[in-house]
Amino acid sequence: MGQIRLGIIGCGIAARELHWPALKTMGDTFRITAVCNHTEPKAQEFAELVGGIPYVLDYRDLIARDDIDAVSIMLPFELNCRVTEDALKTGKHVMVEKPLATDIETSEKMIALCEKYHPLVMMVAENFRYRPLYRRVKVLIDEGRIGNTYGIIWNFFTDVGTGANRKYVSTKWRFEEVYTGGFLIDGGVHITAVLRDLFGEITSVNALTASVNPEAGRFDTMNTQFTMKSGALCSLNQFYSARGVRFNSIHIFGDAGSMLVDNDASKITIMEREKPEYSETTDEERGYVGEYEDFHNAIRTGTPVVSSFHQAYADLKALLAALDSAKTGAVVRID
Ligand code: NAP
């Protein structure tokens, strides 16, 4: 299927460390024809990294080019709405990094773009929706391997104040109070995406927040109780300043067995009464390749994308409701 000429807007961590490594394994499907970053050293360095291509400092100069069919937007996400709409106005297909927006009002503006600019393709780069690990978990659950799911506990512990993680703390836009939530939203939407894909809609939420390391934003710790439409209970612990520990697991409890998903090792273990443990490991990450394959396919064939603006809106809404609950102390229902 035909090659898509891609423009990249935002040459930071996501572009360098996540998107480019995926794109360069994808043969002829995409060709990056120009990149943009508002500060020149980053624009220049990334343009060289991806093959010595042209760069611009103003995204409007990039979207005006006629050698670009689609753009991939990887900016501080308070810019997502404006840059997405400007790109659509010039007839470009858009993939934009998660979270969809900073708040409900802006998310609704993004949703309105879907109708206004149809049939241009719009999708959110939610790589977790394409991870083989979660797709395999879904198959096993749907096959009834642990029976009916009644409980989920997701523990995500990391320390953003140390080691390689510090690069995220150094992107100050994550904490400048342009939007609520800091890491709790930035990282949390990956988790609500998976919860919703695996277990259906979230109907209510109550949550508590704490601040451990002020350098990691106003709140870096949250305990959230979600109720799923199926009736299953879900407890999510997002601890971004957990000293000396990195742990990311999902325990899923069914009436016939239990499942442990080790997110870092891409390993699934199923435990049942009086039976030997069963485990399997899936391919590593591959979510970024998956999202670009979906983008390509949607542009070339018109097939709807998996990671739509509507899905990303619902992922974000659940977390914003959790923050609201933590603030007010009330259980928040989600439509
Ligand atoms: P980042 O390193 O700060 O990258 C953003 C880039 O945009 C920076 O290079 C910044 O340049 C540039 N920029 C800012 N304003 C601009 C403007 N008006 N015009 C052009 N360039 C501009 O942040 P990041 O970590 O890559 O995050 C970017 C997005 O990717 C966020 O939405 C984030 O949530 C997402 N992300 C997703 C994942 C994932 O796993 N899917 C992981 C990481 C990030 P300066 O730094 O010079 O200001």
CSV table of C-alpha atoms and ligand atoms in Angstrom, one decimal:
chain,number,residue,atom,x,y,z
A,1,MET,CA,0.0,0.0,0.0
A,2,GLY,CA,1.2,3.5,-0.8
A,3,GLN,CA,3.7,5.3,1.2
A,4,ILE,CA,2.5,8.2,3.4
A,5,ARG,CA,4.5,11.4,3.6
A,6,LEU,CA,4.7,12.3,7.2
A,7,GLY,CA,5.5,15.6,9.0
A,8,ILE,CA,6.5,15.4,12.7
A,9,ILE,CA,5.6,18.3,15.0
A,10,GLY,CA,7.5,18.3,18.3
A,11,CYS,CA,11.0,16.7,18.4
A,12,GLY,CA,11.2,15.8,22.1
A,13,ILE,CA,11.3,12.6,24.0
A,14,ALA,CA,8.4,10.9,22.4
A,15,ALA,CA,9.6,11.7,18.8
A,16,ARG,CA,13.2,10.6,19.5
A,17,GLU,CA,12.7,7.6,21.7
A,18,LEU,CA,9.3,6.2,20.8
A,19,HIS,CA,8.1,7.2,17.4
A,20,TRP,CA,11.3,7.3,15.4
A,21,PRO,CA,12.4,3.8,16.6
A,22,ALA,CA,9.1,2.4,15.5
A,23,LEU,CA,8.9,4.3,12.2
A,24,LYS,CA,12.3,3.2,11.1
A,25,THR,CA,11.3,-0.5,11.3
A,26,MET,CA,8.3,0.0,9.1
A,27,GLY,CA,9.9,0.0,5.7
A,28,ASP,CA,8.2,2.1,3.0
A,29,THR,CA,4.9,2.7,4.8
A,30,PHE,CA,5.9,6.1,6.0
A,31,ARG,CA,8.5,8.6,4.8
A,32,ILE,CA,9.2,11.6,7.1
A,33,THR,CA,9.5,14.5,4.8
A,34,ALA,CA,9.9,17.4,7.3
A,35,VAL,CA,10.0,18.1,11.0
A,36,CYS,CA,9.2,21.0,13.3
A,37,ASN,CA,10.3,22.1,16.7
A,38,HIS,CA,10.1,25.7,17.9
A,39,THR,CA,13.7,25.6,19.3
A,40,GLU,CA,16.2,25.2,16.5
A,41,PRO,CA,18.8,22.8,18.0
A,42,LYS,CA,16.2,20.1,18.7
A,43,ALA,CA,14.6,20.6,15.2
A,44,GLN,CA,18.0,20.4,13.5
A,45,GLU,CA,19.2,17.4,15.6
A,46,PHE,CA,16.0,15.4,14.9
A,47,ALA,CA,16.0,16.3,11.2
A,48,GLU,CA,19.5,14.9,11.0
A,49,LEU,CA,18.6,11.8,13.0
A,50,VAL,CA,15.8,10.9,10.6
A,51,GLY,CA,17.9,11.3,7.5
A,52,GLY,CA,18.9,14.9,7.0
A,53,ILE,CA,15.5,16.2,5.9
A,54,PRO,CA,14.2,19.8,6.1
A,55,TYR,CA,13.1,21.3,9.4
A,56,VAL,CA,11.0,24.3,10.3
A,57,LEU,CA,10.5,26.2,13.6
A,58,ASP,CA,6.9,27.2,13.2
A,59,TYR,CA,4.3,24.3,12.8
A,60,ARG,CA,2.3,26.5,10.4
A,61,ASP,CA,5.2,26.3,7.9
A,62,LEU,CA,5.1,22.5,8.2
A,63,ILE,CA,1.4,22.0,7.7
A,64,ALA,CA,1.5,24.4,4.7
A,65,ARG,CA,3.9,22.1,2.8
A,66,ASP,CA,2.5,20.1,-0.1
A,67,ASP,CA,4.9,17.2,0.4
A,68,ILE,CA,3.1,16.1,3.5
A,69,ASP,CA,0.0,13.9,3.7
A,70,ALA,CA,-0.2,13.4,7.4
A,71,VAL,CA,1.2,14.8,10.6
A,72,SER,CA,2.2,13.3,13.9
A,73,ILE,CA,1.9,15.8,16.8
A,74,MET,CA,4.1,15.3,19.9
A,75,LEU,CA,3.8,18.5,21.7
A,76,PRO,CA,3.0,19.6,25.3
A,77,PHE,CA,-0.6,18.5,25.1
A,78,GLU,CA,-2.2,21.8,25.9
A,79,LEU,CA,-1.3,22.6,22.2
A,80,ASN,CA,-3.0,19.4,20.8
A,81,CYS,CA,-6.4,21.1,20.0
A,82,ARG,CA,-5.0,24.2,18.2
A,83,VAL,CA,-2.4,22.4,16.2
A,84,THR,CA,-4.7,19.5,15.3
A,85,GLU,CA,-7.3,21.8,13.9
A,86,ASP,CA,-4.8,23.9,12.0
A,87,ALA,CA,-3.4,20.7,10.4
A,88,LEU,CA,-6.9,19.5,9.5
A,89,LYS,CA,-7.7,22.8,7.9
A,90,THR,CA,-4.7,22.3,5.5
A,91,GLY,CA,-6.1,18.8,4.6
A,92,LYS,CA,-3.6,16.7,6.6
A,93,HIS,CA,-4.5,13.5,8.4
A,94,VAL,CA,-3.6,13.8,12.1
A,95,MET,CA,-2.1,11.5,14.7
A,96,VAL,CA,-1.8,13.3,18.0
A,97,GLU,CA,-0.1,12.1,21.2
A,98,LYS,CA,-2.2,11.3,24.3
A,99,PRO,CA,-3.8,12.6,26.4
A,100,LEU,CA,-6.4,14.1,24.0
A,101,ALA,CA,-6.5,17.4,25.8
A,102,THR,CA,-6.2,19.1,29.1
A,103,ASP,CA,-9.8,19.3,30.1
A,104,ILE,CA,-13.3,18.3,29.2
A,105,GLU,CA,-14.2,21.4,27.3
A,106,THR,CA,-11.2,21.2,25.0
A,107,SER,CA,-11.7,17.5,24.6
A,108,GLU,CA,-15.2,18.2,23.3
A,109,LYS,CA,-13.8,20.7,20.8
A,110,MET,CA,-11.5,17.9,19.6
A,111,ILE,CA,-14.5,15.5,19.3
A,112,ALA,CA,-16.3,18.1,17.2
A,113,LEU,CA,-13.4,18.1,14.8
A,114,CYS,CA,-14.1,14.4,13.9
A,115,GLU,CA,-17.4,15.3,12.2
A,116,LYS,CA,-16.2,18.6,10.8
A,117,TYR,CA,-13.2,17.2,9.1
A,118,HIS,CA,-14.4,13.7,8.1
A,119,PRO,CA,-13.1,11.9,6.1
A,120,LEU,CA,-9.6,13.0,7.2
A,121,VAL,CA,-8.2,10.5,9.6
A,122,MET,CA,-7.8,11.6,13.2
A,123,MET,CA,-6.4,9.3,15.9
A,124,VAL,CA,-4.7,9.5,19.3
A,125,ALA,CA,-1.3,7.8,19.7
A,126,GLU,CA,-2.4,5.6,22.5
A,127,ASN,CA,0.2,2.9,22.1
A,128,PHE,CA,-1.3,0.7,25.0
A,129,ARG,CA,-4.3,0.0,22.8
A,130,TYR,CA,-2.0,-1.8,20.4
A,131,ARG,CA,0.2,-3.7,22.8
A,132,PRO,CA,0.2,-7.4,22.1
A,133,LEU,CA,0.2,-8.0,25.8
A,134,TYR,CA,-3.2,-6.5,26.5
A,135,ARG,CA,-4.7,-7.9,23.3
A,136,ARG,CA,-3.7,-11.4,24.5
A,137,VAL,CA,-5.1,-10.7,28.0
A,138,LYS,CA,-8.4,-9.8,26.4
A,139,VAL,CA,-8.5,-13.0,24.4
A,140,LEU,CA,-7.8,-15.1,27.5
A,141,ILE,CA,-10.5,-13.3,29.5
A,142,ASP,CA,-13.0,-13.5,26.6
A,143,GLU,CA,-12.2,-17.3,26.4
A,144,GLY,CA,-13.3,-17.5,30.0
A,145,ARG,CA,-9.9,-18.7,31.3
A,146,ILE,CA,-10.6,-17.1,34.7
A,147,GLY,CA,-14.4,-17.0,34.5
A,148,ASN,CA,-16.3,-13.8,35.2
A,149,THR,CA,-14.1,-11.0,36.3
A,150,TYR,CA,-15.1,-9.3,39.5
A,151,GLY,CA,-12.0,-7.5,40.6
A,152,ILE,CA,-8.9,-5.8,39.2
A,153,ILE,CA,-6.0,-4.3,41.1
A,154,TRP,CA,-3.4,-2.3,39.1
A,155,ASN,CA,-0.3,-1.3,40.9
A,156,PHE,CA,2.0,1.1,39.1
A,157,PHE,CA,5.0,2.2,41.2
A,158,THR,CA,7.9,4.2,39.8
A,159,ASP,CA,10.1,7.0,40.9
A,160,VAL,CA,10.2,9.9,38.4
A,161,GLY,CA,12.7,11.8,40.5
A,162,THR,CA,15.5,9.5,39.7
A,163,GLY,CA,17.5,7.8,36.9
A,164,ALA,CA,16.3,7.8,33.3
A,165,ASN,CA,12.9,8.9,34.5
A,166,ARG,CA,14.2,12.4,35.4
A,167,LYS,CA,13.9,13.3,31.7
A,168,TYR,CA,10.2,13.5,32.2
A,169,VAL,CA,10.5,15.7,35.3
A,170,SER,CA,12.7,18.1,33.2
A,171,THR,CA,9.8,18.7,30.8
A,172,LYS,CA,8.3,21.5,32.9
A,173,TRP,CA,5.2,21.8,30.8
A,174,ARG,CA,4.0,18.6,32.6
A,175,PHE,CA,3.7,20.5,35.9
A,176,GLU,CA,3.2,24.2,35.2
A,177,GLU,CA,-0.5,23.9,36.2
A,178,VAL,CA,-1.6,24.4,32.6
A,179,TYR,CA,-3.7,21.4,33.3
A,180,THR,CA,-4.7,19.4,36.3
A,181,GLY,CA,-3.0,16.1,37.2
A,182,GLY,CA,0.6,16.1,36.0
A,183,PHE,CA,1.8,12.5,35.8
A,184,LEU,CA,-1.5,11.2,37.1
A,185,ILE,CA,-3.1,12.2,33.8
A,186,ASP,CA,-0.1,11.9,31.5
A,187,GLY,CA,0.6,8.3,32.6
A,188,GLY,CA,-2.9,7.5,33.8
A,189,VAL,CA,-4.7,7.7,30.5
A,190,HIS,CA,-2.6,4.7,29.3
A,191,ILE,CA,-4.1,2.7,32.2
A,192,THR,CA,-7.7,3.8,31.8
A,193,ALA,CA,-7.4,3.0,28.1
A,194,VAL,CA,-6.4,-0.6,29.0
A,195,LEU,CA,-9.0,-0.9,31.7
A,196,ARG,CA,-11.8,0.2,29.4
A,197,ASP,CA,-10.6,-2.0,26.5
A,198,LEU,CA,-10.4,-5.1,28.8
A,199,PHE,CA,-13.3,-4.6,31.2
A,200,GLY,CA,-15.8,-2.1,29.6
A,201,GLU,CA,-16.9,1.3,30.6
A,202,ILE,CA,-16.1,2.9,34.0
A,203,THR,CA,-19.3,4.1,35.7
A,204,SER,CA,-18.1,5.7,38.9
A,205,VAL,CA,-14.9,6.7,40.7
A,206,ASN,CA,-13.6,7.8,44.0
A,207,ALA,CA,-10.0,8.7,44.7
A,208,LEU,CA,-7.4,10.1,47.1
A,209,THR,CA,-4.3,12.0,46.1
A,210,ALA,CA,-1.0,12.7,47.9
A,211,SER,CA,2.1,14.7,47.1
A,212,VAL,CA,5.4,13.0,48.0
A,213,ASN,CA,7.9,14.8,45.8
A,214,PRO,CA,6.9,18.4,44.9
A,215,GLU,CA,9.4,18.3,42.0
A,216,ALA,CA,7.0,15.8,40.3
A,217,GLY,CA,4.0,18.1,40.3
A,218,ARG,CA,1.2,19.1,42.7
A,219,PHE,CA,0.1,15.4,43.1
A,220,ASP,CA,2.3,12.4,42.2
A,221,THR,CA,0.3,9.7,44.1
A,222,MET,CA,-3.2,8.6,43.7
A,223,ASN,CA,-5.3,5.7,44.9
A,224,THR,CA,-8.5,5.3,42.8
A,225,GLN,CA,-11.5,3.0,43.1
A,226,PHE,CA,-13.3,2.6,39.8
A,227,THR,CA,-16.6,0.7,39.4
A,228,MET,CA,-17.0,-0.8,35.9
A,229,LYS,CA,-20.3,-1.1,34.1
A,230,SER,CA,-20.0,-4.9,34.4
A,231,GLY,CA,-20.0,-4.5,38.2
A,232,ALA,CA,-16.3,-5.4,38.6
A,233,LEU,CA,-14.4,-3.4,41.1
A,234,CYS,CA,-11.1,-1.9,40.2
A,235,SER,CA,-8.4,-0.4,42.5
A,236,LEU,CA,-5.6,1.6,40.8
A,237,ASN,CA,-2.5,2.8,42.6
A,238,GLN,CA,-0.5,5.2,40.7
A,239,PHE,CA,2.6,6.1,42.7
A,240,TYR,CA,5.1,8.2,40.7
A,241,SER,CA,7.5,8.9,43.6
A,242,ALA,CA,7.8,5.4,45.0
A,243,ARG,CA,11.3,5.3,46.5
A,244,GLY,CA,13.6,2.6,45.2
A,245,VAL,CA,10.9,0.6,43.5
A,246,ARG,CA,9.7,0.0,40.0
A,247,PHE,CA,6.7,-2.3,39.8
A,248,ASN,CA,3.8,-2.4,37.3
A,249,SER,CA,1.4,-5.3,37.5
A,250,ILE,CA,-2.3,-6.1,37.1
A,251,HIS,CA,-4.0,-8.7,39.3
A,252,ILE,CA,-7.3,-9.8,37.7
A,253,PHE,CA,-9.7,-11.9,39.8
A,254,GLY,CA,-12.3,-14.1,38.2
A,255,ASP,CA,-14.7,-16.6,39.7
A,256,ALA,CA,-12.8,-19.5,38.2
A,257,GLY,CA,-9.2,-18.3,38.5
A,258,SER,CA,-6.9,-15.3,38.8
A,259,MET,CA,-4.5,-13.7,36.4
A,260,LEU,CA,-1.3,-11.7,37.0
A,261,VAL,CA,-0.1,-9.5,34.2
A,262,ASP,CA,3.5,-8.3,34.6
A,263,ASN,CA,3.5,-5.2,32.4
A,264,ASP,CA,7.2,-4.8,32.3
A,265,ALA,CA,8.0,-8.4,31.5
A,266,SER,CA,5.0,-8.7,29.1
A,267,LYS,CA,4.2,-11.9,31.0
A,268,ILE,CA,0.7,-13.3,31.8
A,269,THR,CA,0.3,-15.9,34.6
A,270,ILE,CA,-3.0,-17.8,35.2
A,271,MET,CA,-3.6,-19.4,38.6
A,272,GLU,CA,-6.5,-21.8,39.3
A,273,ARG,CA,-7.4,-24.0,42.3
A,274,GLU,CA,-5.5,-27.2,42.4
A,275,LYS,CA,-4.0,-26.8,38.9
A,276,PRO,CA,-0.5,-26.0,37.9
A,277,GLU,CA,0.3,-22.4,37.1
A,278,TYR,CA,0.1,-21.4,33.4
A,279,SER,CA,2.2,-18.6,32.0
A,280,GLU,CA,3.1,-17.1,28.7
A,281,THR,CA,5.1,-14.1,27.5
A,282,THR,CA,4.1,-11.9,24.5
A,283,ASP,CA,6.2,-9.9,22.1
A,284,GLU,CA,7.7,-6.9,23.6
A,285,GLU,CA,6.2,-3.4,23.3
A,286,ARG,CA,5.3,-3.0,19.6
A,287,GLY,CA,2.5,-0.6,20.5
A,288,TYR,CA,4.0,2.3,18.5
A,289,VAL,CA,4.4,0.2,15.4
A,290,GLY,CA,0.8,-0.9,15.9
A,291,GLU,CA,-0.5,2.6,16.1
A,292,TYR,CA,1.3,3.6,12.9
A,293,GLU,CA,0.0,0.5,11.1
A,294,ASP,CA,-3.5,1.5,12.1
A,295,PHE,CA,-3.0,5.1,11.0
A,296,HIS,CA,-1.6,4.0,7.6
A,297,ASN,CA,-4.5,1.5,7.1
A,298,ALA,CA,-7.1,4.1,8.0
A,299,ILE,CA,-5.7,6.7,5.6
A,300,ARG,CA,-5.4,4.2,2.7
A,301,THR,CA,-8.6,2.1,3.2
A,302,GLY,CA,-10.9,4.3,5.2
A,303,THR,CA,-11.1,1.7,8.0
A,304,PRO,CA,-12.0,3.4,11.4
A,305,VAL,CA,-9.0,3.7,13.8
A,306,VAL,CA,-8.9,1.7,17.0
A,307,SER,CA,-7.5,4.6,19.0
A,308,SER,CA,-10.1,7.3,18.1
A,309,PHE,CA,-10.6,10.7,19.7
A,310,HIS,CA,-13.8,9.3,21.3
A,311,GLN,CA,-11.9,6.6,23.0
A,312,ALA,CA,-9.2,9.0,24.2
A,313,TYR,CA,-11.9,11.3,25.5
A,314,ALA,CA,-13.4,8.5,27.6
A,315,ASP,CA,-9.9,7.5,28.9
A,316,LEU,CA,-9.3,11.1,30.0
A,317,LYS,CA,-12.8,11.7,31.4
A,318,ALA,CA,-12.4,8.8,33.9
A,319,LEU,CA,-9.2,10.3,35.3
A,320,LEU,CA,-10.5,13.9,35.4
A,321,ALA,CA,-13.4,12.4,37.4
A,322,ALA,CA,-10.9,10.8,39.8
A,323,LEU,CA,-9.1,14.1,40.4
A,324,ASP,CA,-12.5,15.7,41.0
A,325,SER,CA,-13.4,13.0,43.5
A,326,ALA,CA,-10.1,13.5,45.3
A,327,LYS,CA,-10.7,17.2,45.5
A,328,THR,CA,-14.3,17.0,46.7
A,329,GLY,CA,-14.2,13.7,48.7
A,330,ALA,CA,-17.4,12.6,46.8
A,331,VAL,CA,-17.9,9.6,44.6
A,332,VAL,CA,-18.2,10.9,41.0
A,333,ARG,CA,-20.5,9.2,38.5
A,334,ILE,CA,-19.4,9.0,34.9
A,335,ASP,CA,-22.0,9.2,32.1
B,1,NAP,P1,8.9,16.9,25.2
B,1,NAP,O1,10.2,16.1,25.3
B,1,NAP,O2,8.8,18.2,26.0
B,1,NAP,O3,8.6,17.2,23.7
B,1,NAP,C1,7.8,18.2,23.2
B,1,NAP,C2,8.6,19.0,22.1
B,1,NAP,O4,7.7,20.0,21.6
B,1,NAP,C3,9.8,19.7,22.7
B,1,NAP,O5,10.9,19.3,21.9
B,1,NAP,C4,9.4,21.2,22.6
B,1,NAP,O6,10.6,21.9,22.4
B,1,NAP,C5,8.5,21.2,21.4
B,1,NAP,N1,7.6,22.3,21.4
B,1,NAP,C6,7.0,22.9,22.4
B,1,NAP,N2,6.1,23.9,22.0
B,1,NAP,C7,6.2,23.9,20.6
B,1,NAP,C8,5.6,24.6,19.6
B,1,NAP,N3,4.7,25.6,19.8
B,1,NAP,N4,6.0,24.4,18.3
B,1,NAP,C9,6.9,23.4,18.0
B,1,NAP,N5,7.5,22.7,19.0
B,1,NAP,C10,7.2,22.9,20.2
B,1,NAP,O7,7.7,16.0,25.7
B,1,NAP,P2,7.4,14.5,25.3
B,1,NAP,O8,7.8,13.7,26.5
B,1,NAP,O9,8.0,14.2,24.0
B,1,NAP,O10,5.8,14.6,25.3
B,1,NAP,C11,5.2,15.0,24.1
B,1,NAP,C12,3.8,14.3,24.0
B,1,NAP,O11,4.0,12.9,23.9
B,1,NAP,C13,2.9,14.5,25.2
B,1,NAP,O12,1.6,14.5,24.8
B,1,NAP,C14,3.1,13.3,26.0
B,1,NAP,O13,2.0,12.9,26.8
B,1,NAP,C15,3.3,12.2,24.9
B,1,NAP,N6,4.2,11.1,25.3
B,1,NAP,C16,3.7,9.8,25.1
B,1,NAP,C17,4.4,8.7,25.5
B,1,NAP,C18,3.8,7.4,25.2
B,1,NAP,O14,4.3,6.4,25.8
B,1,NAP,N7,2.9,7.2,24.4
B,1,NAP,C19,5.6,8.9,26.2
B,1,NAP,C20,6.1,10.2,26.3
B,1,NAP,C21,5.4,11.3,25.9
B,1,NAP,P3,11.4,22.5,23.7
B,1,NAP,O15,11.7,21.4,24.6
B,1,NAP,O16,12.7,23.1,23.1
B,1,NAP,O17,10.5,23.6,24.3
